[in-house]
mmCIF file of C-alpha atoms in Angstrom:
data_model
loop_
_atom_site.group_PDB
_atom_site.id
_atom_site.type_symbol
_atom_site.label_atom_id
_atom_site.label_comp_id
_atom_site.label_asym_id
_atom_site.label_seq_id
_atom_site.Cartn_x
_atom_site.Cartn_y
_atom_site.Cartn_z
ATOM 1 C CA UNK A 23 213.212 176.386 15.532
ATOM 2 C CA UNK A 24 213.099 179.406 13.319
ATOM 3 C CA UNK A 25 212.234 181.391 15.870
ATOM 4 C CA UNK A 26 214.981 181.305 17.360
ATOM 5 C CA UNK A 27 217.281 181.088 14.101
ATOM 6 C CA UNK A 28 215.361 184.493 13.229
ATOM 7 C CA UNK A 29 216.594 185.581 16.707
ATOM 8 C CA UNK A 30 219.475 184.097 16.746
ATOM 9 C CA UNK A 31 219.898 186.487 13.316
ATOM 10 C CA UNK A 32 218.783 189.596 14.896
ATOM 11 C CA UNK A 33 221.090 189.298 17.772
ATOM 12 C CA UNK A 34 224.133 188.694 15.153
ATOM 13 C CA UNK A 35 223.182 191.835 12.861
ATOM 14 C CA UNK A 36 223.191 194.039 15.811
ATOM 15 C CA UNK A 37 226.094 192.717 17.344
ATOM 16 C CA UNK A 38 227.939 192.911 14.023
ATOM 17 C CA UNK A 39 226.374 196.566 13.326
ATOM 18 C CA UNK A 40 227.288 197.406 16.394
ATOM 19 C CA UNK A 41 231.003 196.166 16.166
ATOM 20 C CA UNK A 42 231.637 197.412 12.094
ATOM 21 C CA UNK A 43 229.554 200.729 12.176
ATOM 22 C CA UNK A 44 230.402 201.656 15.838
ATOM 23 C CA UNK A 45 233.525 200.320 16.204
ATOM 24 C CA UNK A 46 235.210 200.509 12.939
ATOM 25 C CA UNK A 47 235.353 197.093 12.626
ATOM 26 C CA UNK A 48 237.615 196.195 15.035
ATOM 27 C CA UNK A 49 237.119 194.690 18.317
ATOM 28 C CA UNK A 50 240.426 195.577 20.080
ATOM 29 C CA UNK A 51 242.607 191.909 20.685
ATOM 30 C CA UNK A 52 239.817 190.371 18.640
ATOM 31 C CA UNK A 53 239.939 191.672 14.970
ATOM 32 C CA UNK A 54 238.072 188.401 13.532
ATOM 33 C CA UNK A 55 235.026 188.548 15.611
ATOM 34 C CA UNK A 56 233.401 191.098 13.005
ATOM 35 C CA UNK A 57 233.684 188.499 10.148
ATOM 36 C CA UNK A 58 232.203 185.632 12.501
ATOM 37 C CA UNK A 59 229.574 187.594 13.360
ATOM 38 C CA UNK A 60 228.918 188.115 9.735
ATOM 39 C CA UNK A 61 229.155 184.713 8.930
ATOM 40 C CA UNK A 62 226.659 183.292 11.142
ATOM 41 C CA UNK A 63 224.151 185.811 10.604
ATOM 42 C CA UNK A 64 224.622 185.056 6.417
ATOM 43 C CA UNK A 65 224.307 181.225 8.130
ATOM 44 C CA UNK A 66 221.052 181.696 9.923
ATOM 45 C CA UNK A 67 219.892 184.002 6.794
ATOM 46 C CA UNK A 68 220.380 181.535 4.039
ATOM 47 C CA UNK A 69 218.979 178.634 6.492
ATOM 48 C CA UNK A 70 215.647 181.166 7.027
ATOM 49 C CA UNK A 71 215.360 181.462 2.982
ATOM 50 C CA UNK A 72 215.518 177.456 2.843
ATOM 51 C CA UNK A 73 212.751 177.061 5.118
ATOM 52 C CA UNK A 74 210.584 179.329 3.719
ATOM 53 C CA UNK A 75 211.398 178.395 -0.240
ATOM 54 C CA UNK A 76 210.555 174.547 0.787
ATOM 55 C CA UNK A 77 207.134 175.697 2.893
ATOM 56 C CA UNK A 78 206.281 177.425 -0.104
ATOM 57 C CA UNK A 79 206.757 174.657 -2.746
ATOM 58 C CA UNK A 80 205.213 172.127 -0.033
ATOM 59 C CA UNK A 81 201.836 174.373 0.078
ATOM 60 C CA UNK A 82 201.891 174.603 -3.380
ATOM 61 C CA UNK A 83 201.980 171.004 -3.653
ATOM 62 C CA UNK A 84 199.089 170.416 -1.143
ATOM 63 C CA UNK A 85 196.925 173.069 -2.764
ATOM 64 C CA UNK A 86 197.429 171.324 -5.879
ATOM 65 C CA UNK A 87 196.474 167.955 -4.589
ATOM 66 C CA UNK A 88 193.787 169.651 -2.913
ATOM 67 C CA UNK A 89 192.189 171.089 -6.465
ATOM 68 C CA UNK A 90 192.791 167.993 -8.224
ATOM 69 C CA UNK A 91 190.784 165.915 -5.471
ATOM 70 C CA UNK A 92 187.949 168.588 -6.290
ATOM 71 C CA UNK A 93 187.826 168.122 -9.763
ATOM 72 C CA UNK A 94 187.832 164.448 -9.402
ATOM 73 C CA UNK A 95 185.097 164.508 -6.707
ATOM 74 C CA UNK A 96 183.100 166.839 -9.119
ATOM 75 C CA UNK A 97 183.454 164.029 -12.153
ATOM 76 C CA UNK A 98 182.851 161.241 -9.602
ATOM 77 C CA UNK A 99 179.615 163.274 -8.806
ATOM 78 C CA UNK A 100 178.497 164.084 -12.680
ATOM 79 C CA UNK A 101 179.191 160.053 -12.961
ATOM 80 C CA UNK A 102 176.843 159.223 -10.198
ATOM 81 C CA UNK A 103 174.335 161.285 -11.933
ATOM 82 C CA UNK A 104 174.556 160.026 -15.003
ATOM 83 C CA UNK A 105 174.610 155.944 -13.475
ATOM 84 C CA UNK A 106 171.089 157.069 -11.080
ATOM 85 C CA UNK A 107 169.197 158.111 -14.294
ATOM 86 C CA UNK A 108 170.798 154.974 -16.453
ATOM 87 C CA UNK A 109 169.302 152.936 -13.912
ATOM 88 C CA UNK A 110 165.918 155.139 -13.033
ATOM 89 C CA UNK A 111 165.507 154.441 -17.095
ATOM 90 C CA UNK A 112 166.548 150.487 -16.295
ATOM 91 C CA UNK A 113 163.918 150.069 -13.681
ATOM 92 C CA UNK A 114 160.675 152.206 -15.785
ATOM 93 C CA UNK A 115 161.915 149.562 -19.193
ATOM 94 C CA UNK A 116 161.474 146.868 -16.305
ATOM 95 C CA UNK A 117 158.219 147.817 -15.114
ATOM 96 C CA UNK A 118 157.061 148.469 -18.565
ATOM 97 C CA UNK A 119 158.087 145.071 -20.076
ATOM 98 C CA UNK A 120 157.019 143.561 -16.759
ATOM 99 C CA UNK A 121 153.577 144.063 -17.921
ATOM 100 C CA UNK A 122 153.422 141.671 -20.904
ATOM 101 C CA UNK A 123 152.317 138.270 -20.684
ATOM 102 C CA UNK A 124 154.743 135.602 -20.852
ATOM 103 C CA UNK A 125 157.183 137.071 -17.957
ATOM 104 C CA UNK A 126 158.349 135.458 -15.767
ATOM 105 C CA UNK A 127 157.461 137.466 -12.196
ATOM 106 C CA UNK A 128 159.767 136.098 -9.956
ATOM 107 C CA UNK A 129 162.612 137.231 -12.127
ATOM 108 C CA UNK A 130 160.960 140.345 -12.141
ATOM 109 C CA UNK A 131 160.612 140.925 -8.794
ATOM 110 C CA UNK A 132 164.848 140.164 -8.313
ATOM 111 C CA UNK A 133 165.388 142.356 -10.951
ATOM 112 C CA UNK A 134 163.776 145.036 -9.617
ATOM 113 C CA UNK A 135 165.310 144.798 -5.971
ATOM 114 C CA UNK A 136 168.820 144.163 -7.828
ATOM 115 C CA UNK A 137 168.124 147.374 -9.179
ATOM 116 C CA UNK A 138 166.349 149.067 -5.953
ATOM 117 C CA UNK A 139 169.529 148.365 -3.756
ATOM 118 C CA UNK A 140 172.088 149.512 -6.973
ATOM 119 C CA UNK A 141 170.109 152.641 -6.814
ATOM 120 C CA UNK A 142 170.161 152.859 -2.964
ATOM 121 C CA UNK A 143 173.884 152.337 -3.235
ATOM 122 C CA UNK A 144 174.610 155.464 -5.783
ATOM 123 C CA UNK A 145 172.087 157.826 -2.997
ATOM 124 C CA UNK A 146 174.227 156.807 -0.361
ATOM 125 C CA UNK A 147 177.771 157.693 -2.438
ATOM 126 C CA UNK A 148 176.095 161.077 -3.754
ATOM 127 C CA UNK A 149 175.548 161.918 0.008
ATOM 128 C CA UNK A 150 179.557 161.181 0.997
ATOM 129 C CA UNK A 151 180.439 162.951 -2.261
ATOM 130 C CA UNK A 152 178.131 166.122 -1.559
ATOM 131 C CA UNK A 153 180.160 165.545 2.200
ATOM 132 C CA UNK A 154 183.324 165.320 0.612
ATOM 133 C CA UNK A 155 182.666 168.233 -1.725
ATOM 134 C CA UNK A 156 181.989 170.583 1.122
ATOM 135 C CA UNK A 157 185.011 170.029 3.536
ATOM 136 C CA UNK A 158 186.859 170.087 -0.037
ATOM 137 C CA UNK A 159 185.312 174.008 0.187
ATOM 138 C CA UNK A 160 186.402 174.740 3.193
ATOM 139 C CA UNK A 161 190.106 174.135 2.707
ATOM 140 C CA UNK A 162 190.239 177.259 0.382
ATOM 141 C CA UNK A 163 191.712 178.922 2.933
ATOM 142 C CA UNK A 164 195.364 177.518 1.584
ATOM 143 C CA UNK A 165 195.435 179.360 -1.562
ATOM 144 C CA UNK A 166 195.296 182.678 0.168
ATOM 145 C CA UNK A 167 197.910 181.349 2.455
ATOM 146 C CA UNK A 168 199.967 180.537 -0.541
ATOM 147 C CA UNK A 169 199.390 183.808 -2.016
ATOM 148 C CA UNK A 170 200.686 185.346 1.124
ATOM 149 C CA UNK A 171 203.633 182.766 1.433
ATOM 150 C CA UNK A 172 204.673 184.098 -2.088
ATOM 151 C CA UNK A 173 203.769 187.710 -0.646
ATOM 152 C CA UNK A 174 206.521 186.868 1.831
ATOM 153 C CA UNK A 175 208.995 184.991 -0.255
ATOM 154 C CA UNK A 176 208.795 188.124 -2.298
ATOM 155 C CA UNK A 177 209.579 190.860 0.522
ATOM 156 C CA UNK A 178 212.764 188.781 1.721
#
């Protein structure tokens, strides 16, 4: 649709250049025109500027949803980290007190797969975050399309 308001806009400025600077102004029977011609070219102008001002703030908006979900995915990752070798260091103080007399092995034995399918569980969400972090890297793209948005805001 702004297509054809831009259009629409180029077809009024040379209409109205055409009837001020070549005509004087006056379109003979029809001295308003001029001043209509004006108006809905200032119309389709201001309604150009709108569009653009609210792409700009919406891109701004997704690129800043966009870094925060990479900063969290980065914590969420450091987190992971930290819970795999909490629980590596779980499962050698298992084994190690596992070999004293007294203990009971069946317990043991549950312990250890408790722990076994905990740390199978954190593998798997380090995979989908190492996922998520790289489609998170390939959406840089929209800050240099907000950079030129502003390039463009700018120029108008």
């Amino acid at each position: 649709m702004d297509k054809y308001v831009g259009q629409f806009c180029n077809l009024m400025i040379d209409a109205v250049h055409e009837s001020i600077i070549l005509k004087r102004g006056v379109v003979p029977g029809y001295p308003e025109i001029p001043g209509v011609f004006l108006g809905l070219c200032l119309f389709g102008n201001e309604h150009i500027n709108r569009g653009v001002t609210k792409s700009l703030n919406g891109l701004a908006d997704v690129n800043r949803g966009f870094k925060l979900a990479i900063a969290q995915t980065n914590s969420l990752n450091d987190t992971c980290q930290n819970a795999s070798l909490h629980i590596k260091n779980l499962e050698d103080i298992v084994h190690l007190k596992s070999k004293a007399q007294g203990i009971n092995e069946t317990l043991v034995a549950q312990v250890d797969t408790v722990l076994t399918y905990i740390s199978d569980g954190m593998d798997t969400v380090r995979e989908k975050l190492n996922r998520l972090q790289k489609t998170l890297a390939e959406v840089s793209f929209l800050e240099s399309a907000e950079v030129y948005g502003e390039r463009i805001e700018l120029e108008r």
